[in-house]
PDB file of C-alpha atoms in Angstrom:
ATOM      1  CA  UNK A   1      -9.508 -13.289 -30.850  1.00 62.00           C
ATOM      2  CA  UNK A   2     -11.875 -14.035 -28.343  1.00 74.00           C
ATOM      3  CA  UNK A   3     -11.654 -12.884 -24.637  1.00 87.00           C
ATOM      4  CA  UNK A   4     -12.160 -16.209 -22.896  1.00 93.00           C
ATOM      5  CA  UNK A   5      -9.638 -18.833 -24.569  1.00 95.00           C
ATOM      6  CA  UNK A   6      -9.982 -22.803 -23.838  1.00 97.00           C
ATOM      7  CA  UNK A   7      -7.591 -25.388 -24.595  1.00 96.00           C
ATOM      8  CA  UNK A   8      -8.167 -27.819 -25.795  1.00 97.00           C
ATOM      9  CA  UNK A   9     -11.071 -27.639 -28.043  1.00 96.00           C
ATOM     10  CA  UNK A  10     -11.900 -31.039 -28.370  1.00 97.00           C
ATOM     11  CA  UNK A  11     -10.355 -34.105 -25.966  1.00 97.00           C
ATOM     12  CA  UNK A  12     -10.791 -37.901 -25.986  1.00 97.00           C
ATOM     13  CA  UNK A  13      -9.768 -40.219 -23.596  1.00 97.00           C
ATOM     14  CA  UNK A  14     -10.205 -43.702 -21.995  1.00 97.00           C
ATOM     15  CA  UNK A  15     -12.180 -44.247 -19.104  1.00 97.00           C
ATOM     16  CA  UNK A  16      -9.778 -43.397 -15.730  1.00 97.00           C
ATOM     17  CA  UNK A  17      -7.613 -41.479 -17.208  1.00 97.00           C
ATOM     18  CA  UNK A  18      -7.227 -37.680 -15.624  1.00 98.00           C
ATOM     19  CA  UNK A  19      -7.198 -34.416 -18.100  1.00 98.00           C
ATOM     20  CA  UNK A  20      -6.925 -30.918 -17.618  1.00 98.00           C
ATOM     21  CA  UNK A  21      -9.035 -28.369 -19.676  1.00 98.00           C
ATOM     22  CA  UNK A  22      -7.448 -24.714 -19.486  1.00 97.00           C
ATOM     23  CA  UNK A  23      -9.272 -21.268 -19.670  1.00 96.00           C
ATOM     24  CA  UNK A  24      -7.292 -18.077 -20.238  1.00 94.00           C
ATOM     25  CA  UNK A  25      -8.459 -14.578 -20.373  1.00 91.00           C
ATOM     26  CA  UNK A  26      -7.052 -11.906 -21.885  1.00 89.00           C
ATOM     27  CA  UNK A  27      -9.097  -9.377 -19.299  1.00 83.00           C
ATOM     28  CA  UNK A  28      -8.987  -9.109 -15.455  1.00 78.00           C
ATOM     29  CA  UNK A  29     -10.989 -12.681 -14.101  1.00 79.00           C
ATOM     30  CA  UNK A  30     -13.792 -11.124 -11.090  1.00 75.00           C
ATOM     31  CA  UNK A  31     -15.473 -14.283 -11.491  1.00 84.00           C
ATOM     32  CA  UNK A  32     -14.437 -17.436 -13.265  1.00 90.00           C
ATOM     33  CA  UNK A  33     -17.401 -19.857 -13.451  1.00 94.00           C
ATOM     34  CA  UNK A  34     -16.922 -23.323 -14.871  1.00 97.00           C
ATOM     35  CA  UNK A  35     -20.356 -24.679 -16.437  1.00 98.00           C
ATOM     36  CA  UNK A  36     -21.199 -28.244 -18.312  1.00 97.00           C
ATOM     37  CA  UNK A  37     -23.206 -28.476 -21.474  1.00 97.00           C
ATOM     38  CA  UNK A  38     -24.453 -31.559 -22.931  1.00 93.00           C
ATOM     39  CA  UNK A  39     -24.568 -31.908 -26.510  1.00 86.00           C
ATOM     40  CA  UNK A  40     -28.297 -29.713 -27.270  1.00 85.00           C
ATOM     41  CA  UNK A  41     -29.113 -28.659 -23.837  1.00 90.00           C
ATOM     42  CA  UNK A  42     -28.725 -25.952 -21.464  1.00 93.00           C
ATOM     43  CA  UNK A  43     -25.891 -25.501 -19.141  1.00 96.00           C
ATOM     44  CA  UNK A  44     -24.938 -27.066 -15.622  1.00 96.00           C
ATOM     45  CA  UNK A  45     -23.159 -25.018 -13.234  1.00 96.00           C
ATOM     46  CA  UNK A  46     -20.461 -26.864 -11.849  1.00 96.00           C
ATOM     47  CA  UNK A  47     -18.247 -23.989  -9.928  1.00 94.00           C
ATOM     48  CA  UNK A  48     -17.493 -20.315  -9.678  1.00 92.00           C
ATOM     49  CA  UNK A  49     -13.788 -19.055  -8.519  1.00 91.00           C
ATOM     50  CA  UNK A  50     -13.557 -15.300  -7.481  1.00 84.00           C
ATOM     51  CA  UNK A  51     -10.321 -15.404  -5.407  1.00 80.00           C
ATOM     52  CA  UNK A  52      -6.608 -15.997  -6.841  1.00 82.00           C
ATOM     53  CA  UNK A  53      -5.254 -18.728  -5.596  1.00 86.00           C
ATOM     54  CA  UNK A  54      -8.625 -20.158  -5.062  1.00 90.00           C
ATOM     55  CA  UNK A  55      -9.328 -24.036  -5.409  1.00 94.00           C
ATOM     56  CA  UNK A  56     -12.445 -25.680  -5.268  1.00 95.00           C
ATOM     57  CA  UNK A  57     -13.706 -29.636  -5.993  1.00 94.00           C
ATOM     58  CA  UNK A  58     -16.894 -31.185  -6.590  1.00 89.00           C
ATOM     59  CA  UNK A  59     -16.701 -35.164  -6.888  1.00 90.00           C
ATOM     60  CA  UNK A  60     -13.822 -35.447  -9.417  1.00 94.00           C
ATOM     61  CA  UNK A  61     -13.347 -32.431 -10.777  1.00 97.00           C
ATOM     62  CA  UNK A  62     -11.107 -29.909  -9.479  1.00 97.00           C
ATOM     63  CA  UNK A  63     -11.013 -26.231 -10.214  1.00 97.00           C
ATOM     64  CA  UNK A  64      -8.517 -23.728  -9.873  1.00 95.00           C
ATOM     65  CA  UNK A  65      -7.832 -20.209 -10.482  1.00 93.00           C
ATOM     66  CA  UNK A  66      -4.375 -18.361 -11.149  1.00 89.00           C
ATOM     67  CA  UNK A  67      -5.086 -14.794 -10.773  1.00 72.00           C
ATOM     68  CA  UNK A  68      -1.727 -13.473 -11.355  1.00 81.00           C
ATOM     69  CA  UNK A  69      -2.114 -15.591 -14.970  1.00 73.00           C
ATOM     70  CA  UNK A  70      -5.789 -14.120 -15.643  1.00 89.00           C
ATOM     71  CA  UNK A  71      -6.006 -18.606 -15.977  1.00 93.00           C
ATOM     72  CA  UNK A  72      -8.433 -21.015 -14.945  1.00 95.00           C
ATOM     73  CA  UNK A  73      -7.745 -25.165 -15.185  1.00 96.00           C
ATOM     74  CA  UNK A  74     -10.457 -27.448 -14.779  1.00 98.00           C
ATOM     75  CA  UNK A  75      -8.999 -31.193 -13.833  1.00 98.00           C
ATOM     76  CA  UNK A  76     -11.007 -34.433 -13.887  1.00 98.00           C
ATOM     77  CA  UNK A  77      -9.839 -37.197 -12.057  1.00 97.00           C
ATOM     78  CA  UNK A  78     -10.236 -40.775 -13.239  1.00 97.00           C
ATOM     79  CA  UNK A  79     -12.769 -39.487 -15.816  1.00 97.00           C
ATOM     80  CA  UNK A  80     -15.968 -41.590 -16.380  1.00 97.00           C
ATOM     81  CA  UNK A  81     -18.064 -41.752 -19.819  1.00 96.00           C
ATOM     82  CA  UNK A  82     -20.643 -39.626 -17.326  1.00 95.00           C
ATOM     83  CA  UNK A  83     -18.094 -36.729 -17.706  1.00 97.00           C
ATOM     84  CA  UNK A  84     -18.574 -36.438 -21.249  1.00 97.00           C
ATOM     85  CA  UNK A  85     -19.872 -33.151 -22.603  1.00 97.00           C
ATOM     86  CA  UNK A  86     -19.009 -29.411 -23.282  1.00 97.00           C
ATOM     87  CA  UNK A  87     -17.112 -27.941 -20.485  1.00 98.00           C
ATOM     88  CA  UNK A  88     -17.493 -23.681 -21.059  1.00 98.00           C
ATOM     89  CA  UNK A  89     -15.639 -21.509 -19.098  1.00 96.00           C
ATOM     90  CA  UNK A  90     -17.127 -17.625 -18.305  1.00 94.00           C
ATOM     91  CA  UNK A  91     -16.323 -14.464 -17.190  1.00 90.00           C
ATOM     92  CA  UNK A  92     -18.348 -12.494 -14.798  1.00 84.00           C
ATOM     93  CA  UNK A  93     -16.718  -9.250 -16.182  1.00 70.00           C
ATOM     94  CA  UNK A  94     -16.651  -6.955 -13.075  1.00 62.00           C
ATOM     95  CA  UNK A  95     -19.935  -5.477 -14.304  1.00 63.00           C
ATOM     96  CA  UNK A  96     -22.299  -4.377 -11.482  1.00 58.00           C
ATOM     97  CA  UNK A  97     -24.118  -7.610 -12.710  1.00 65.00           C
ATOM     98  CA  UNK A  98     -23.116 -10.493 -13.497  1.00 71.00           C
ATOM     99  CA  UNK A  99     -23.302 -10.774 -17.975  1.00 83.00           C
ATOM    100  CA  UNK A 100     -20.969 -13.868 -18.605  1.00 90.00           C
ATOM    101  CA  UNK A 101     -18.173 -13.680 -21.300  1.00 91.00           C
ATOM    102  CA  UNK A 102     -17.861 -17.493 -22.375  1.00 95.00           C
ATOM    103  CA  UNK A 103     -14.874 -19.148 -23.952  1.00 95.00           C
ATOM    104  CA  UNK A 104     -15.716 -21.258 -26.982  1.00 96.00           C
ATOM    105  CA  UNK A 105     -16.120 -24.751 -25.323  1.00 96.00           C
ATOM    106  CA  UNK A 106     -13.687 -27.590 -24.658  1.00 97.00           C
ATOM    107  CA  UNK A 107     -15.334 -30.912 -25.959  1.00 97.00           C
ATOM    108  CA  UNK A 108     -14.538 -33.695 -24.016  1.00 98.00           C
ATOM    109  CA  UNK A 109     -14.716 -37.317 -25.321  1.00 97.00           C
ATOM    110  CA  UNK A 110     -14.629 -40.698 -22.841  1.00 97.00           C
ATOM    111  CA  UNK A 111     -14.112 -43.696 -24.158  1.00 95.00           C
ATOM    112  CA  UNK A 112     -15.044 -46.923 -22.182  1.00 91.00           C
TER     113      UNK A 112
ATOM    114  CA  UNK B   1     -39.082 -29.297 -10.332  1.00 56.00           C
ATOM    115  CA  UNK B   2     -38.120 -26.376  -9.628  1.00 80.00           C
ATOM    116  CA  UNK B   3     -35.237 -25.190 -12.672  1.00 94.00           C
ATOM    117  CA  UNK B   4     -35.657 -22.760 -14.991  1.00 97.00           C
ATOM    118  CA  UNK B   5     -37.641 -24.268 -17.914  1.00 97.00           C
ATOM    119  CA  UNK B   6     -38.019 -23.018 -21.496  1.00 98.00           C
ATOM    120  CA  UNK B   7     -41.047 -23.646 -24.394  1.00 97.00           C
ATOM    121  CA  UNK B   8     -40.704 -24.482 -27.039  1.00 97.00           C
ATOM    122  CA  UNK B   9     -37.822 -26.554 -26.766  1.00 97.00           C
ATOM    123  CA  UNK B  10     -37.407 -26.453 -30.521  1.00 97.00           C
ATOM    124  CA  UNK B  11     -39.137 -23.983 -33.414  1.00 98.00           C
ATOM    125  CA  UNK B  12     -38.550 -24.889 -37.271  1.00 98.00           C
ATOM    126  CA  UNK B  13     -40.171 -21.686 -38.688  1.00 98.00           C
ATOM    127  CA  UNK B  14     -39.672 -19.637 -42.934  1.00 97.00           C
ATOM    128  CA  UNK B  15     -37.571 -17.091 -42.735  1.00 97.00           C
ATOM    129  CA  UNK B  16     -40.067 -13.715 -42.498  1.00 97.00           C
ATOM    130  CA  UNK B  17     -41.741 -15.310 -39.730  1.00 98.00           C
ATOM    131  CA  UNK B  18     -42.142 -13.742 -36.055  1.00 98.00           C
ATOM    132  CA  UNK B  19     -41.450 -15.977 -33.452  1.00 98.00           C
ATOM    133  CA  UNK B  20     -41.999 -16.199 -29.573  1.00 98.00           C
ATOM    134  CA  UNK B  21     -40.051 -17.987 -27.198  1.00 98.00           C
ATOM    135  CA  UNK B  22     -40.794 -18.120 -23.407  1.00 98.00           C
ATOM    136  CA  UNK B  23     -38.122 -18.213 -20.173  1.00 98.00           C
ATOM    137  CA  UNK B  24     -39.804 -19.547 -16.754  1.00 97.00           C
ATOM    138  CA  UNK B  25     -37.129 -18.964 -14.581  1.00 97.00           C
ATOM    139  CA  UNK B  26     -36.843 -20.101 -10.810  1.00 95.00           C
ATOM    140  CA  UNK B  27     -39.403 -18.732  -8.410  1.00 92.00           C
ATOM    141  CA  UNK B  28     -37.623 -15.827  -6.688  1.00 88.00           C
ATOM    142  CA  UNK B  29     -34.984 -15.564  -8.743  1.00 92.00           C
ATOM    143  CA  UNK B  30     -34.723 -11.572  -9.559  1.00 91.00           C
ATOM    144  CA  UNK B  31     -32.762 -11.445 -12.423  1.00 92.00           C
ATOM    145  CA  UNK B  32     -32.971 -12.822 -15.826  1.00 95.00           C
ATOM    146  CA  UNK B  33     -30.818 -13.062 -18.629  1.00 95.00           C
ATOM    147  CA  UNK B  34     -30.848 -14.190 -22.178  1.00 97.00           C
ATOM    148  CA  UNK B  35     -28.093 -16.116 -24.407  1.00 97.00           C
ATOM    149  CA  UNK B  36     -27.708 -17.246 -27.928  1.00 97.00           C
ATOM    150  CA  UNK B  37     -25.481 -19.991 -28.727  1.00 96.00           C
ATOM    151  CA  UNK B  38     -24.430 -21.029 -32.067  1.00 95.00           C
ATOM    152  CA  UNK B  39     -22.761 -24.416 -33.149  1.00 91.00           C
ATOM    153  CA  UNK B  40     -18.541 -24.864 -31.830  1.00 90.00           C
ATOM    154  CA  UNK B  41     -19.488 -21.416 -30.016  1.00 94.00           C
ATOM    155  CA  UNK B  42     -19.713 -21.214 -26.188  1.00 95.00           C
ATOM    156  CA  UNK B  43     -23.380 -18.405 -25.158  1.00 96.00           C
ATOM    157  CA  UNK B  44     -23.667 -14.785 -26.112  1.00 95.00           C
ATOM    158  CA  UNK B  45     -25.010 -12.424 -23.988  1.00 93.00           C
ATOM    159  CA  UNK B  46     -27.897 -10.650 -25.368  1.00 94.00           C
ATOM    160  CA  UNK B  47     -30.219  -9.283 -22.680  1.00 94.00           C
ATOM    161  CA  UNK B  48     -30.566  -8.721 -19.082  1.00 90.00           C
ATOM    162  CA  UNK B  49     -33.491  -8.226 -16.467  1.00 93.00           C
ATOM    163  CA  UNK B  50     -33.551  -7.177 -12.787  1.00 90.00           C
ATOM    164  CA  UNK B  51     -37.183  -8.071 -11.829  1.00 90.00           C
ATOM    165  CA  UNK B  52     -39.292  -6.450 -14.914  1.00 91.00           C
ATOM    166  CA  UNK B  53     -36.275  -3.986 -16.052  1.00 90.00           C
ATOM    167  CA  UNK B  54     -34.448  -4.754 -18.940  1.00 89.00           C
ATOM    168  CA  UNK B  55     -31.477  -3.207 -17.627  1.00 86.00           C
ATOM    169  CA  UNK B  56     -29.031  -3.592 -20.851  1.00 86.00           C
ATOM    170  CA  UNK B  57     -28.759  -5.251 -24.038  1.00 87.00           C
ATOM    171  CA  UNK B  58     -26.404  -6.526 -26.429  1.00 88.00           C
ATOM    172  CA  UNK B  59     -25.418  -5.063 -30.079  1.00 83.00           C
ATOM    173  CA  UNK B  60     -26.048  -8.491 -31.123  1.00 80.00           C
ATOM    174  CA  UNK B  61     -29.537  -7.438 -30.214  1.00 83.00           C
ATOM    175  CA  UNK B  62     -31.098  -6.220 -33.405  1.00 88.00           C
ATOM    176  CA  UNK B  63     -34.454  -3.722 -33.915  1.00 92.00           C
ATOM    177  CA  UNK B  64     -35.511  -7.338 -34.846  1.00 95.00           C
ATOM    178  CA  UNK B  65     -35.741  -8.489 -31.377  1.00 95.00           C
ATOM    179  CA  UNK B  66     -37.501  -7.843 -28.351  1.00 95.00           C
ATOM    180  CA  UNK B  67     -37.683  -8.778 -25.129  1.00 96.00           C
ATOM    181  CA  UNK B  68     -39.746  -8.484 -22.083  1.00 95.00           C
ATOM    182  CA  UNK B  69     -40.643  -9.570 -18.609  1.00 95.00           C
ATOM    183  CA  UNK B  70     -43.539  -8.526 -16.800  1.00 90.00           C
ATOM    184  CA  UNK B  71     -44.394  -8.479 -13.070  1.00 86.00           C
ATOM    185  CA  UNK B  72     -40.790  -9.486 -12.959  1.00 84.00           C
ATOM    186  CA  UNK B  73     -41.435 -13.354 -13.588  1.00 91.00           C
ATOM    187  CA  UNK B  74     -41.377 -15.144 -16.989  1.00 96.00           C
ATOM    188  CA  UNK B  75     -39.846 -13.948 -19.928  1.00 97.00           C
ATOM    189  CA  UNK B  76     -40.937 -13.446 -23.464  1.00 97.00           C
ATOM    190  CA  UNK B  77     -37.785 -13.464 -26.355  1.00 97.00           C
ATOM    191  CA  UNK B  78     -39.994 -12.554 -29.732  1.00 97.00           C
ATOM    192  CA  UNK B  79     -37.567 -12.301 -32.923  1.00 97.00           C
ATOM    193  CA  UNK B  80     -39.458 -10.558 -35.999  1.00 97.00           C
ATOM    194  CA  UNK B  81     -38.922 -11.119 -39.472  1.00 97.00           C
ATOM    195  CA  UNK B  82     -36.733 -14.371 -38.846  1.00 97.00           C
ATOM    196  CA  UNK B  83     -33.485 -14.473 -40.794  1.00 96.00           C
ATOM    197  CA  UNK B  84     -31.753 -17.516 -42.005  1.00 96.00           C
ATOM    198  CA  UNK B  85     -28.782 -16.162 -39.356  1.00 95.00           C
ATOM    199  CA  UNK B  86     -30.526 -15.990 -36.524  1.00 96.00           C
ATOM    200  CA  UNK B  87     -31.004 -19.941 -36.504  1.00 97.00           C
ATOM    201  CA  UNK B  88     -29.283 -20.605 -33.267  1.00 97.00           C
ATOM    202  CA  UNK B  89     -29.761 -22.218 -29.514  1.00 97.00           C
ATOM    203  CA  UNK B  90     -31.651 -19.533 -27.276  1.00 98.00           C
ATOM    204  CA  UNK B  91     -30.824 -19.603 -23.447  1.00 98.00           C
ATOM    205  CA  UNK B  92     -32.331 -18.222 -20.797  1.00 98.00           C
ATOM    206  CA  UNK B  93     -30.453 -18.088 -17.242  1.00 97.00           C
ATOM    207  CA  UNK B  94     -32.266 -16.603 -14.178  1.00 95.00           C
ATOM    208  CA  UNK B  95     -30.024 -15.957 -10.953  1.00 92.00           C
ATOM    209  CA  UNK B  96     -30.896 -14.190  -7.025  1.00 89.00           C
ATOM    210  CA  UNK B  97     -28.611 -11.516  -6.915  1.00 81.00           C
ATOM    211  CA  UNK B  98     -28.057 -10.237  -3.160  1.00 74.00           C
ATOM    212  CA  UNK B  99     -25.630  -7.888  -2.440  1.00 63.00           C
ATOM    213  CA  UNK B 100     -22.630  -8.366  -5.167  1.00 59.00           C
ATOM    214  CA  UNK B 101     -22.841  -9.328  -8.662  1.00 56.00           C
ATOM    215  CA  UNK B 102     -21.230 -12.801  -8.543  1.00 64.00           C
ATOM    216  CA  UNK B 103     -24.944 -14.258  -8.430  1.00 82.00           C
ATOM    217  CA  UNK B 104     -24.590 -18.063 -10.179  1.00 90.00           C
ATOM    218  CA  UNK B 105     -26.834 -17.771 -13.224  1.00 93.00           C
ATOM    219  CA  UNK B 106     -28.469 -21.562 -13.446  1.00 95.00           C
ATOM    220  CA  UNK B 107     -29.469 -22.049 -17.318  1.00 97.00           C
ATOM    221  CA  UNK B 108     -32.822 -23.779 -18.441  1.00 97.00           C
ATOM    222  CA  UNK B 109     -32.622 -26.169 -21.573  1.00 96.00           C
ATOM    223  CA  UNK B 110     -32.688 -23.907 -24.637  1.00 97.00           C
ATOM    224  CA  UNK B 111     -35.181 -23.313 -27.464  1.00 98.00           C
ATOM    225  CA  UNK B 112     -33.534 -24.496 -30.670  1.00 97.00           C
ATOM    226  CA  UNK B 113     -34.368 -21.831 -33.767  1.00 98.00           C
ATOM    227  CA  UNK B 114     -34.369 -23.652 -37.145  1.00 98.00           C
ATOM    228  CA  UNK B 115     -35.434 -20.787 -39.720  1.00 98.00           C
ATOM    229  CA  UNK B 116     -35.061 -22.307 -43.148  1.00 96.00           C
TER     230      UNK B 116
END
């Protein structure tokens, strides 16, 4: 099994509708960073969570981390077809560097 | 612009074949890391640089590959002896790392490996 777990893998919906993509880790979080990927390019940082508790927003989409849970949720709000994509969650590992630990990708689908 | 940019962005090459990928990451940026990412599979970790030290690197890293980074500013990813397996997206992620190691890692746009 892997270390970083998403759910789900794949999600459609219609345009302004809100979803939540989850991220669970079966290791301590240090820091949980939430990146986009479009469909054969490289990745777009979006946020990083270090604290429990912690919430953060960009735009639409909300972030939080549950500490206690060693879980991550990633909510859009009134999703657009410009939120389509790969969202990947990673683990910064508690290395004295920081080597990311991805989960496998949630695949998110929005229709118009 | 000022991102971390990558070349070639794709390489079809026969399997036996050495190959060279290179990782321009952003100006100041001290450390430098490269990824492999295969299809339904989120990046792997495979290398790491602070400035021109490659500092660790992953099993995953066969005698196959190499990597390097001299003067501390663009990297060089050269795979020898291709193998049908290592056809794969290639990522290279450069971040400024100050005094703690959550330093965001910003990602350039891949070189996509075809070996047929």
């Amino acid at each position: 099994s892997q270390e970083l777990e998403q759910s789900p893998q794949s999600l459609i919906v219609q345009e302004g509708k809100n979803l939540t993509i989850n991220c669970t880790s079966s290791k301590t979080l240090y820091g949980l960073y939430w990146y986009k990927q479009k469909y054969g390019e490289g990745l777009i940082f979006l946020m990083m969570l270090q604290k429990g508790g912690e919430e953060k927003s960009h735009e639409k989409i909300t972030a939080k981390l549950d500490e206690k849970k060693q879980q991550s949720s990633l909510h859009i709000t009134a999703s657009q077809p410009s939120h389509a994509g790969i969202y990947l969650c990673g683990n910064a590992g508690g290395t004295s560097y920081g080597k990311l630990t991805f989960g496998q990708g949630t695949i998110l689908t929005v229709h118009p | 612009d000022t991102g971390v940019s990558q070349n070639p962005r794709h390489k079809i090459t026969k399997r036996g074949q050495n190959v060279t990928f290179r990782c321009d990451p952003i100006s100041e940026h001290n450390r430098l890391y490269w990824y492999r990412q295969t299809l339904g599979q989120g990046p792997e970790f495979l290398t790491y640089f602070q400035n021109e030290a490659q500092l660790e690197k992953s099993r995953l890293l066969s005698d196959r590959f190499s990597a390097e980074r001299p003067k501390g500013s663009f990297s060089t990813l050269e795979i020898q002896r291709t193998e049908q397996g290592d056809s794969a997206m290639y990522l290279c992620a450069s971040s400024l790392a100050l005094a703690d190691w959550t330093d965001t890692q910003y990602f350039g746009p891949g070189t996509r490996l075809t070996v047929l």
